[in-house]
PDB file of C-alpha atoms in Angstrom:
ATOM      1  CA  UNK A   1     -12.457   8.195  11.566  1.00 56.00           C
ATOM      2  CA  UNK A   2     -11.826   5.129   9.488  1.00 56.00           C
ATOM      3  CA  UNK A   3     -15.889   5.153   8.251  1.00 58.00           C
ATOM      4  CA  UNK A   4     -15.427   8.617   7.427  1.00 55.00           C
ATOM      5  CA  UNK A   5     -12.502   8.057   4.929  1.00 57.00           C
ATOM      6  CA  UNK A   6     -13.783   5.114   3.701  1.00 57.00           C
ATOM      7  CA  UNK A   7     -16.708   7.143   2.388  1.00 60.00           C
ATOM      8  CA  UNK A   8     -14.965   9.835   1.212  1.00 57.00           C
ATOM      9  CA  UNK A   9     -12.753   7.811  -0.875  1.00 56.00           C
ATOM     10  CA  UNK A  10     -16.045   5.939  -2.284  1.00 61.00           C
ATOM     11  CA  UNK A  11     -17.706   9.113  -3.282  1.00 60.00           C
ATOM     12  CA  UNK A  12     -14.430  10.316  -4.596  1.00 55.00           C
ATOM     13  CA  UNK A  13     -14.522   7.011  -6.848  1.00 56.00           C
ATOM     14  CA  UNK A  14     -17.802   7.579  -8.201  1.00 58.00           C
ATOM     15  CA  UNK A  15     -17.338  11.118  -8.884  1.00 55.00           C
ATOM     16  CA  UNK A  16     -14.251   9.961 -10.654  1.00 51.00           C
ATOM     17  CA  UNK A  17     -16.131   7.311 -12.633  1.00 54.00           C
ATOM     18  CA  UNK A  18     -18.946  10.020 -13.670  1.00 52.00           C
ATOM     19  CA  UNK A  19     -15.994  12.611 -14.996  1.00 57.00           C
ATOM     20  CA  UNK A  20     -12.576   9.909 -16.218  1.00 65.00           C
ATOM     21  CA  UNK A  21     -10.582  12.055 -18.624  1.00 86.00           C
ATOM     22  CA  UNK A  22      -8.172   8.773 -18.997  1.00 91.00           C
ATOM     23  CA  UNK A  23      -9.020   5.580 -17.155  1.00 91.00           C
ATOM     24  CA  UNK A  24      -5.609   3.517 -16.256  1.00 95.00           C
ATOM     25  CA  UNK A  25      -4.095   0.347 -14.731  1.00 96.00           C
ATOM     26  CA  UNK A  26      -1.367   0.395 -12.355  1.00 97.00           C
ATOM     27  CA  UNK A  27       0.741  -2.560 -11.857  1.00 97.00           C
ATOM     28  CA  UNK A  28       4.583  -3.359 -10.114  1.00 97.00           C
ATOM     29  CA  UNK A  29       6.267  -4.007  -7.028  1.00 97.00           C
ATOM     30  CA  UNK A  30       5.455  -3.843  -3.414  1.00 96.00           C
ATOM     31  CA  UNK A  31       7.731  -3.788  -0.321  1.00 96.00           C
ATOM     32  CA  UNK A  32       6.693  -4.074   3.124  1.00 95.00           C
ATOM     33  CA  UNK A  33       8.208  -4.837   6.459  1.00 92.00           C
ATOM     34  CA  UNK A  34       6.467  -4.532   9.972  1.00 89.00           C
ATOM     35  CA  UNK A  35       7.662  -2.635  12.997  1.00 88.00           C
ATOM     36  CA  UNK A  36       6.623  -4.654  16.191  1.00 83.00           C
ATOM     37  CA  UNK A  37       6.635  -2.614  19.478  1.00 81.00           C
ATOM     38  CA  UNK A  38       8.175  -5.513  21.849  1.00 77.00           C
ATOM     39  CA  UNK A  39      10.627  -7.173  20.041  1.00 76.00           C
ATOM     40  CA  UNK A  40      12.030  -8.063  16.085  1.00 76.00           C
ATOM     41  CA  UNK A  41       9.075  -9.412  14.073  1.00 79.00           C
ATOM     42  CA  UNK A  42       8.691  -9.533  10.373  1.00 83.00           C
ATOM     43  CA  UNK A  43      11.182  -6.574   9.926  1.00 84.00           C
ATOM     44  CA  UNK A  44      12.958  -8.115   6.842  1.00 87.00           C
ATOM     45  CA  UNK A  45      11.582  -6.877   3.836  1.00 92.00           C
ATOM     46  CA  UNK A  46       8.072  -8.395   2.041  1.00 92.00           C
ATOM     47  CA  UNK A  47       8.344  -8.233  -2.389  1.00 94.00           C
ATOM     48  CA  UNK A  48       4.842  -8.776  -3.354  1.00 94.00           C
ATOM     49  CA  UNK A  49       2.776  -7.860  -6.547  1.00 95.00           C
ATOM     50  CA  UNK A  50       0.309  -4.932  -6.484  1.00 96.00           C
ATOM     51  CA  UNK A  51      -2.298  -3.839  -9.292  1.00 96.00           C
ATOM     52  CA  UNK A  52      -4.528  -1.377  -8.954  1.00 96.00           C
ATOM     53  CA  UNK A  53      -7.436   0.629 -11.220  1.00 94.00           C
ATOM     54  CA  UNK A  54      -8.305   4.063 -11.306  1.00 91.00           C
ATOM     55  CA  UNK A  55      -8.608   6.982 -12.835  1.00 91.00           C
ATOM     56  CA  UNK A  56      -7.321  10.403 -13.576  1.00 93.00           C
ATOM     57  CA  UNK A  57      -9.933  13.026 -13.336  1.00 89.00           C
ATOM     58  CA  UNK A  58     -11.149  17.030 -13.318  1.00 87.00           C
ATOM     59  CA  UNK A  59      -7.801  17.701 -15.080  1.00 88.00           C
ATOM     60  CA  UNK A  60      -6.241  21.705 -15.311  1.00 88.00           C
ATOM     61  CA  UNK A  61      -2.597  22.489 -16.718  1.00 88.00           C
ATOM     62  CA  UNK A  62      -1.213  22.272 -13.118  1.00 93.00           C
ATOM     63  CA  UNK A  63      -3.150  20.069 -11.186  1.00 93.00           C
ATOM     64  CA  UNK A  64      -5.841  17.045 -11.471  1.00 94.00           C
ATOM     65  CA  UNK A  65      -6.876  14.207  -9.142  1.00 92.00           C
ATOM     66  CA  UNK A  66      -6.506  10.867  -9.167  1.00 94.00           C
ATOM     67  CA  UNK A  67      -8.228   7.936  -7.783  1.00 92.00           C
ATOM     68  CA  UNK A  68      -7.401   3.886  -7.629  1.00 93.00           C
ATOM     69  CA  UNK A  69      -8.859   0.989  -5.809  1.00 93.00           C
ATOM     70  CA  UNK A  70      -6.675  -2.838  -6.333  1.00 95.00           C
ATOM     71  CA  UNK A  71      -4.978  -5.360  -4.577  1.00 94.00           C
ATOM     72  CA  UNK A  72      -1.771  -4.844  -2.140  1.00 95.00           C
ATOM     73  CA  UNK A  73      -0.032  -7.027   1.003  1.00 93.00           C
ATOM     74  CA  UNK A  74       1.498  -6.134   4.100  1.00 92.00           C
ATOM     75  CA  UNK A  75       3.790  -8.331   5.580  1.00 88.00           C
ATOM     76  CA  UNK A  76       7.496  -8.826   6.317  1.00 88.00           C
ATOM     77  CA  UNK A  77       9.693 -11.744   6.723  1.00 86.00           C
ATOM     78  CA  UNK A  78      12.229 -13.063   9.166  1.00 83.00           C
ATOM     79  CA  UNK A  79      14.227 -15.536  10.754  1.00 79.00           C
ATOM     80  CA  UNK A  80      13.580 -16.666  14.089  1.00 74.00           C
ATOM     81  CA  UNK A  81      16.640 -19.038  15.896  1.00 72.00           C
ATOM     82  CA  UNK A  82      15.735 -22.541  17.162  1.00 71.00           C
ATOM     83  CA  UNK A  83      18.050 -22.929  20.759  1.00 65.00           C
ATOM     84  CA  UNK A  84      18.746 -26.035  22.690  1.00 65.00           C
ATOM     85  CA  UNK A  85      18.574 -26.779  26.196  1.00 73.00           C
ATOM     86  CA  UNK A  86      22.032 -24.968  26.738  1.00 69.00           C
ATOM     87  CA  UNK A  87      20.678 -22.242  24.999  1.00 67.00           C
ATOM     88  CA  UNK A  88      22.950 -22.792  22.040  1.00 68.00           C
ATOM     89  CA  UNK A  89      21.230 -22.542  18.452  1.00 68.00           C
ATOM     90  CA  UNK A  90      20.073 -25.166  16.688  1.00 71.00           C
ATOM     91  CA  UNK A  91      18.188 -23.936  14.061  1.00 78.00           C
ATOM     92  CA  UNK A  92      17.308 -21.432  12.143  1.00 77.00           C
ATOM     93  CA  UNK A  93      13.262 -21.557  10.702  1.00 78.00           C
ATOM     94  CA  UNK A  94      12.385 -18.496   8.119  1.00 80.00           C
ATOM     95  CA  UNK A  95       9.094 -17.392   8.652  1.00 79.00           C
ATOM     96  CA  UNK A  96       6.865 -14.873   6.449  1.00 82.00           C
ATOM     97  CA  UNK A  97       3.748 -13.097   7.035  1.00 82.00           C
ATOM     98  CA  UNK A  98       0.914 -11.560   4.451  1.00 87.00           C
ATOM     99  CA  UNK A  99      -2.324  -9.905   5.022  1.00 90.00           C
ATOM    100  CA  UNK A 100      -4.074  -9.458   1.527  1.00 93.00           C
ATOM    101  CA  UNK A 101      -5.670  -5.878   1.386  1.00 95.00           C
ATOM    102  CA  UNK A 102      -8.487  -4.246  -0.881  1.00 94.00           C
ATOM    103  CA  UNK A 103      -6.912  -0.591  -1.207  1.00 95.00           C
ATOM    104  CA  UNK A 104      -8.490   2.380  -1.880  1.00 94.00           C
ATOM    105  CA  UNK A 105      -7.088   5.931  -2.515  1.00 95.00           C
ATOM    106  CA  UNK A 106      -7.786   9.188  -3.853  1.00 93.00           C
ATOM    107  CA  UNK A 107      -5.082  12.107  -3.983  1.00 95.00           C
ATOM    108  CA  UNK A 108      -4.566  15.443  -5.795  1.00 96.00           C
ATOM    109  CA  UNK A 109      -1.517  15.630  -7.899  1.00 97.00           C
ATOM    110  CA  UNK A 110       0.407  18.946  -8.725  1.00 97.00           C
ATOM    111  CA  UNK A 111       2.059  19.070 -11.987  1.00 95.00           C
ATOM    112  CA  UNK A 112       5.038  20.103 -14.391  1.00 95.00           C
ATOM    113  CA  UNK A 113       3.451  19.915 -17.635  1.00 93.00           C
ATOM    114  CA  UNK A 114       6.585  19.472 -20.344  1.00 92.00           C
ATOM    115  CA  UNK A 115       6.618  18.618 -23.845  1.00 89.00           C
ATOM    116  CA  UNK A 116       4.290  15.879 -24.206  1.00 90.00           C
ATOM    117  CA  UNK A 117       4.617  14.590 -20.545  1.00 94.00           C
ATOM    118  CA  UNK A 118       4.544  15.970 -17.316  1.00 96.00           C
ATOM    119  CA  UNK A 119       5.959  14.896 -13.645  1.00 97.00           C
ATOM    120  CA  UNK A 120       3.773  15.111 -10.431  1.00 98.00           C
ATOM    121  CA  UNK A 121       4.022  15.340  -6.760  1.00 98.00           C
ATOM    122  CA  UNK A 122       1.147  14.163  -4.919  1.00 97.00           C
ATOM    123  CA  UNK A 123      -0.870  12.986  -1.614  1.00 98.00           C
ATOM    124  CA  UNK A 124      -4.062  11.811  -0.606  1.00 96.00           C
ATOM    125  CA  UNK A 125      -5.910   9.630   1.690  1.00 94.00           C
ATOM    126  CA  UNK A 126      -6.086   5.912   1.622  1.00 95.00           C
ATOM    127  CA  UNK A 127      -7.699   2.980   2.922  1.00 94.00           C
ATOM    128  CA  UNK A 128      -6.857  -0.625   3.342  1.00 95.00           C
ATOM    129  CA  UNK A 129      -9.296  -3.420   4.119  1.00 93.00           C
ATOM    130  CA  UNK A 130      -8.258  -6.757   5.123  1.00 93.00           C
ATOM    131  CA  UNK A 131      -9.601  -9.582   2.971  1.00 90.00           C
ATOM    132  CA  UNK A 132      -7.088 -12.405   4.110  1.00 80.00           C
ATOM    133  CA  UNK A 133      -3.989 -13.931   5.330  1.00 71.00           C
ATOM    134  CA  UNK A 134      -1.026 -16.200   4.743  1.00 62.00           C
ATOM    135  CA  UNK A 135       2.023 -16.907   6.089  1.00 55.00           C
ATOM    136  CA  UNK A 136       3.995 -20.167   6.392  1.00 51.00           C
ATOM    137  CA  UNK A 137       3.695 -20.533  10.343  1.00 51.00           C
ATOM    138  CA  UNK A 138      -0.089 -19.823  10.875  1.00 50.00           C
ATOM    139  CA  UNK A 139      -0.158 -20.869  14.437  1.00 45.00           C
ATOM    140  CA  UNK A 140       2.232 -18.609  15.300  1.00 57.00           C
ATOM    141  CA  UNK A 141       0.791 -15.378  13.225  1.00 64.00           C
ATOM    142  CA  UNK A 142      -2.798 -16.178  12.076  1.00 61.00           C
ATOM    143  CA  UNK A 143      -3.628 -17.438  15.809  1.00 65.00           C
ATOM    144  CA  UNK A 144      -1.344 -15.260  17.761  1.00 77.00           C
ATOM    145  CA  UNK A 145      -2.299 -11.501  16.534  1.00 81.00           C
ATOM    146  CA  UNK A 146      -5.284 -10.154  15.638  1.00 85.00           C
ATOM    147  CA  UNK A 147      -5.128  -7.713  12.365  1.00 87.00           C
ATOM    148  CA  UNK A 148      -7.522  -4.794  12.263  1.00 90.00           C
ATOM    149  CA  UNK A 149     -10.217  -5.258   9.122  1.00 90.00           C
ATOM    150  CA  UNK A 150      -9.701  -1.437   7.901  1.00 92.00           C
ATOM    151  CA  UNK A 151      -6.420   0.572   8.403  1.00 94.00           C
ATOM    152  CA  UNK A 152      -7.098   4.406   6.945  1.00 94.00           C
ATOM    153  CA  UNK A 153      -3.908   6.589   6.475  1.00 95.00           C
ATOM    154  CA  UNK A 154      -2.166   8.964   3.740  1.00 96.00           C
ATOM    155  CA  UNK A 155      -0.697   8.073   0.109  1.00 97.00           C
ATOM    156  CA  UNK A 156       2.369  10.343  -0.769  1.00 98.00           C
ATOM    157  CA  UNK A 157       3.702   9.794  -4.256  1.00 98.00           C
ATOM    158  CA  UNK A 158       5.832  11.247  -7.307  1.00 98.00           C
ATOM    159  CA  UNK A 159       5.911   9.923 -10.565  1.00 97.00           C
ATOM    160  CA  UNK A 160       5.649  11.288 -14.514  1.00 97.00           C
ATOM    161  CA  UNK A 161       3.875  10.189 -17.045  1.00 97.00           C
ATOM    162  CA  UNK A 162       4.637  10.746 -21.293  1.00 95.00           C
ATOM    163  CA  UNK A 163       0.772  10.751 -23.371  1.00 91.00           C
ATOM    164  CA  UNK A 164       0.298   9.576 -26.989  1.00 89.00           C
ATOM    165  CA  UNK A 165      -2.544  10.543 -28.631  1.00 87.00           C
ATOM    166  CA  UNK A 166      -4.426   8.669 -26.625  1.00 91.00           C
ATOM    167  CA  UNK A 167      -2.664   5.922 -24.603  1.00 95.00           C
ATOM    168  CA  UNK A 168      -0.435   7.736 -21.591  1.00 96.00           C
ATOM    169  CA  UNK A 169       2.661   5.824 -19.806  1.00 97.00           C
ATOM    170  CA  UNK A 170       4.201   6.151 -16.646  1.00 97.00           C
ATOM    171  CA  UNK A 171       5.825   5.342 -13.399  1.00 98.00           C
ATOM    172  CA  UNK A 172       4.404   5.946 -10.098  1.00 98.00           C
ATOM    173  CA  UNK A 173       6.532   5.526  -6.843  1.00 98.00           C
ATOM    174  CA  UNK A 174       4.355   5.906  -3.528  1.00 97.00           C
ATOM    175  CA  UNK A 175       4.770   5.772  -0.035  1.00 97.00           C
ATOM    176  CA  UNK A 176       1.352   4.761   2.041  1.00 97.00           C
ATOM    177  CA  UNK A 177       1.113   6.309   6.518  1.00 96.00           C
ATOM    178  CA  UNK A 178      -1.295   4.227   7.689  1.00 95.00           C
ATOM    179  CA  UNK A 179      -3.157   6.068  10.985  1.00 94.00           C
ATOM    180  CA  UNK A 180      -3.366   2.906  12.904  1.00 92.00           C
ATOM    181  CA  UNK A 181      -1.479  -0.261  13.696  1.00 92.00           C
ATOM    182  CA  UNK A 182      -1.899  -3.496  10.944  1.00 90.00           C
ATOM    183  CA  UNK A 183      -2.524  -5.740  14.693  1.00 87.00           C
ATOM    184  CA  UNK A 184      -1.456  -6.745  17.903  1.00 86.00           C
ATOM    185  CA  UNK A 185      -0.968  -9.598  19.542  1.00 83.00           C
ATOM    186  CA  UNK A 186      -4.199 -11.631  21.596  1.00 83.00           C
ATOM    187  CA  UNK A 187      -2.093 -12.142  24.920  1.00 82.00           C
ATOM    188  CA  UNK A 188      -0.492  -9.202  26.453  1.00 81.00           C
ATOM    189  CA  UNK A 189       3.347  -9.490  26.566  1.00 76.00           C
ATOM    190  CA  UNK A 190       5.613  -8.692  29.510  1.00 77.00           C
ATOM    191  CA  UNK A 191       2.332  -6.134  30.577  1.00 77.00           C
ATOM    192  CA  UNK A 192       1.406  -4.652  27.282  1.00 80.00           C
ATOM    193  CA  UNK A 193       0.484  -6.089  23.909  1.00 83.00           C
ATOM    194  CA  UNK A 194       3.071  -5.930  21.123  1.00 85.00           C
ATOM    195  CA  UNK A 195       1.684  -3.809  18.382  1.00 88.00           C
ATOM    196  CA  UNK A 196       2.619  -4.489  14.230  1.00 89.00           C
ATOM    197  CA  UNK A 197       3.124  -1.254  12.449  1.00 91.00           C
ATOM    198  CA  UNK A 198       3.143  -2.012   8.781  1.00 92.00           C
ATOM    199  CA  UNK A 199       5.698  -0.276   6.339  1.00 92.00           C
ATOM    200  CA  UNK A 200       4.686   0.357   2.602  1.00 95.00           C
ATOM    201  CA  UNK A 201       6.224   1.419  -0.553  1.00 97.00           C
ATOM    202  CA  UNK A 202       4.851   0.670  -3.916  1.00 97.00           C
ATOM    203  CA  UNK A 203       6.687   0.823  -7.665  1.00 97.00           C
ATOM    204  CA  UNK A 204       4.228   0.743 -10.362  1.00 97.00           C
ATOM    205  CA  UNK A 205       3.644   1.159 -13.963  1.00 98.00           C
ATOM    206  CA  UNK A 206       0.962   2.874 -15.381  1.00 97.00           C
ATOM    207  CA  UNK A 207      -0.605   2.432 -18.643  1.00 97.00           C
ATOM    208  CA  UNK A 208      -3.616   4.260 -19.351  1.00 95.00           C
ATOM    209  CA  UNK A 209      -6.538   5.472 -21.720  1.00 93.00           C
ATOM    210  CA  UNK A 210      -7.522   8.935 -22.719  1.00 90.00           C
ATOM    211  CA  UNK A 211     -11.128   9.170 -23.275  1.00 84.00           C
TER     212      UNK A 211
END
């Protein structure tokens, strides 16, 4: 499933490299947080910078596609409590986890075209490939879970954008369902492995190109 979509969203890419009616740069704010299956982990919300490239491409008055590949993290952060031998705390040690991700994503946008601008509602598929990690407790994340290297999924987003006579400007807010879990952990856990579910929303700018 995840080869499949990966190859669709390449060929979707290239198509959208051969035919760019305006060619664009996406940049803004990320926020993340992880849903573990067991118990609390990294369910505190991540802020991390995204940018992404793409394109907007095979354009009617009502409808076009669009297509982006860039940089995103998933992660969360948290606190986890330090307790003494009465079981009375002691300390409290903030900990926060980041996977690095090549993303990927193609989707077909419905418009409402208005004076010189026009908003959009749109969804697509997605892909995220794991590059690297970082966190500030690595033997208790990087050595404890194991991430999956590609997570495929859905990108839902809204957004408008206002065009010059050449240059177009925008906002873009987006909402990525990945189709599998971000990782689990090595060692099972009470019987069963606790599974990280990773949460995305992303808050960009655009500023883009018409060729």
């Amino acid at each position: 499933m995840k080869k499949v979509i990966i190859c669709l969203l390449l060929t979707l890419l290239n198509l959208s490299l051969l035919s760019s009616q305006v060619i664009k740069i996406e940049n803004g704010l990320s926020i993340s947080s992880i849903n573990s299956t067991k118990f609390n982990l990294l369910n505190d919300n991540l802020y991390t910078y995204s940018l992404l490239l793409g394109c907007d491409y095979l354009e009617h008055r009502y409808f076009y596609l669009s297509s982006g590949i860039g940089y995103i993290q998933k992660g969360g952060t948290d606190n986890i409590i330090q307790l003494d031998e009465n079981t009375h705390p002691v300390n409290t040690i903030p900990i926060k986890g980041k996977w690095d991700y090549l993303h990927l994503n193609t989707s077909l946008r419905i418009r409402y075209p208005f004076e010189k601008s026009h908003l959009y509602l749109g969804a697509g598929l997605k892909a995220d490939v794991l590059t690297s990690s970082t966190d500030n407790n690595k033997s208790y994340l990087s050595e404890g879970y194991k991430m999956a290297s590609i997570i495929p999924g859905m990108k839902i987003e809204m957004g408008i954008n206002r065009e010059g006579k050449r240059l177009v400007i925008g906002v873009n807010a987006s909402y990525l369902i990945d189709f599998k879990d971000a990782g689990k952990s090595i060692l099972p856990i009470d019987g069963a492995h606790n599974k990280l579910r990773a949460s995305n929303t992303l808050l960009l700018f655009t500023l883009g190109y018409r060729l």
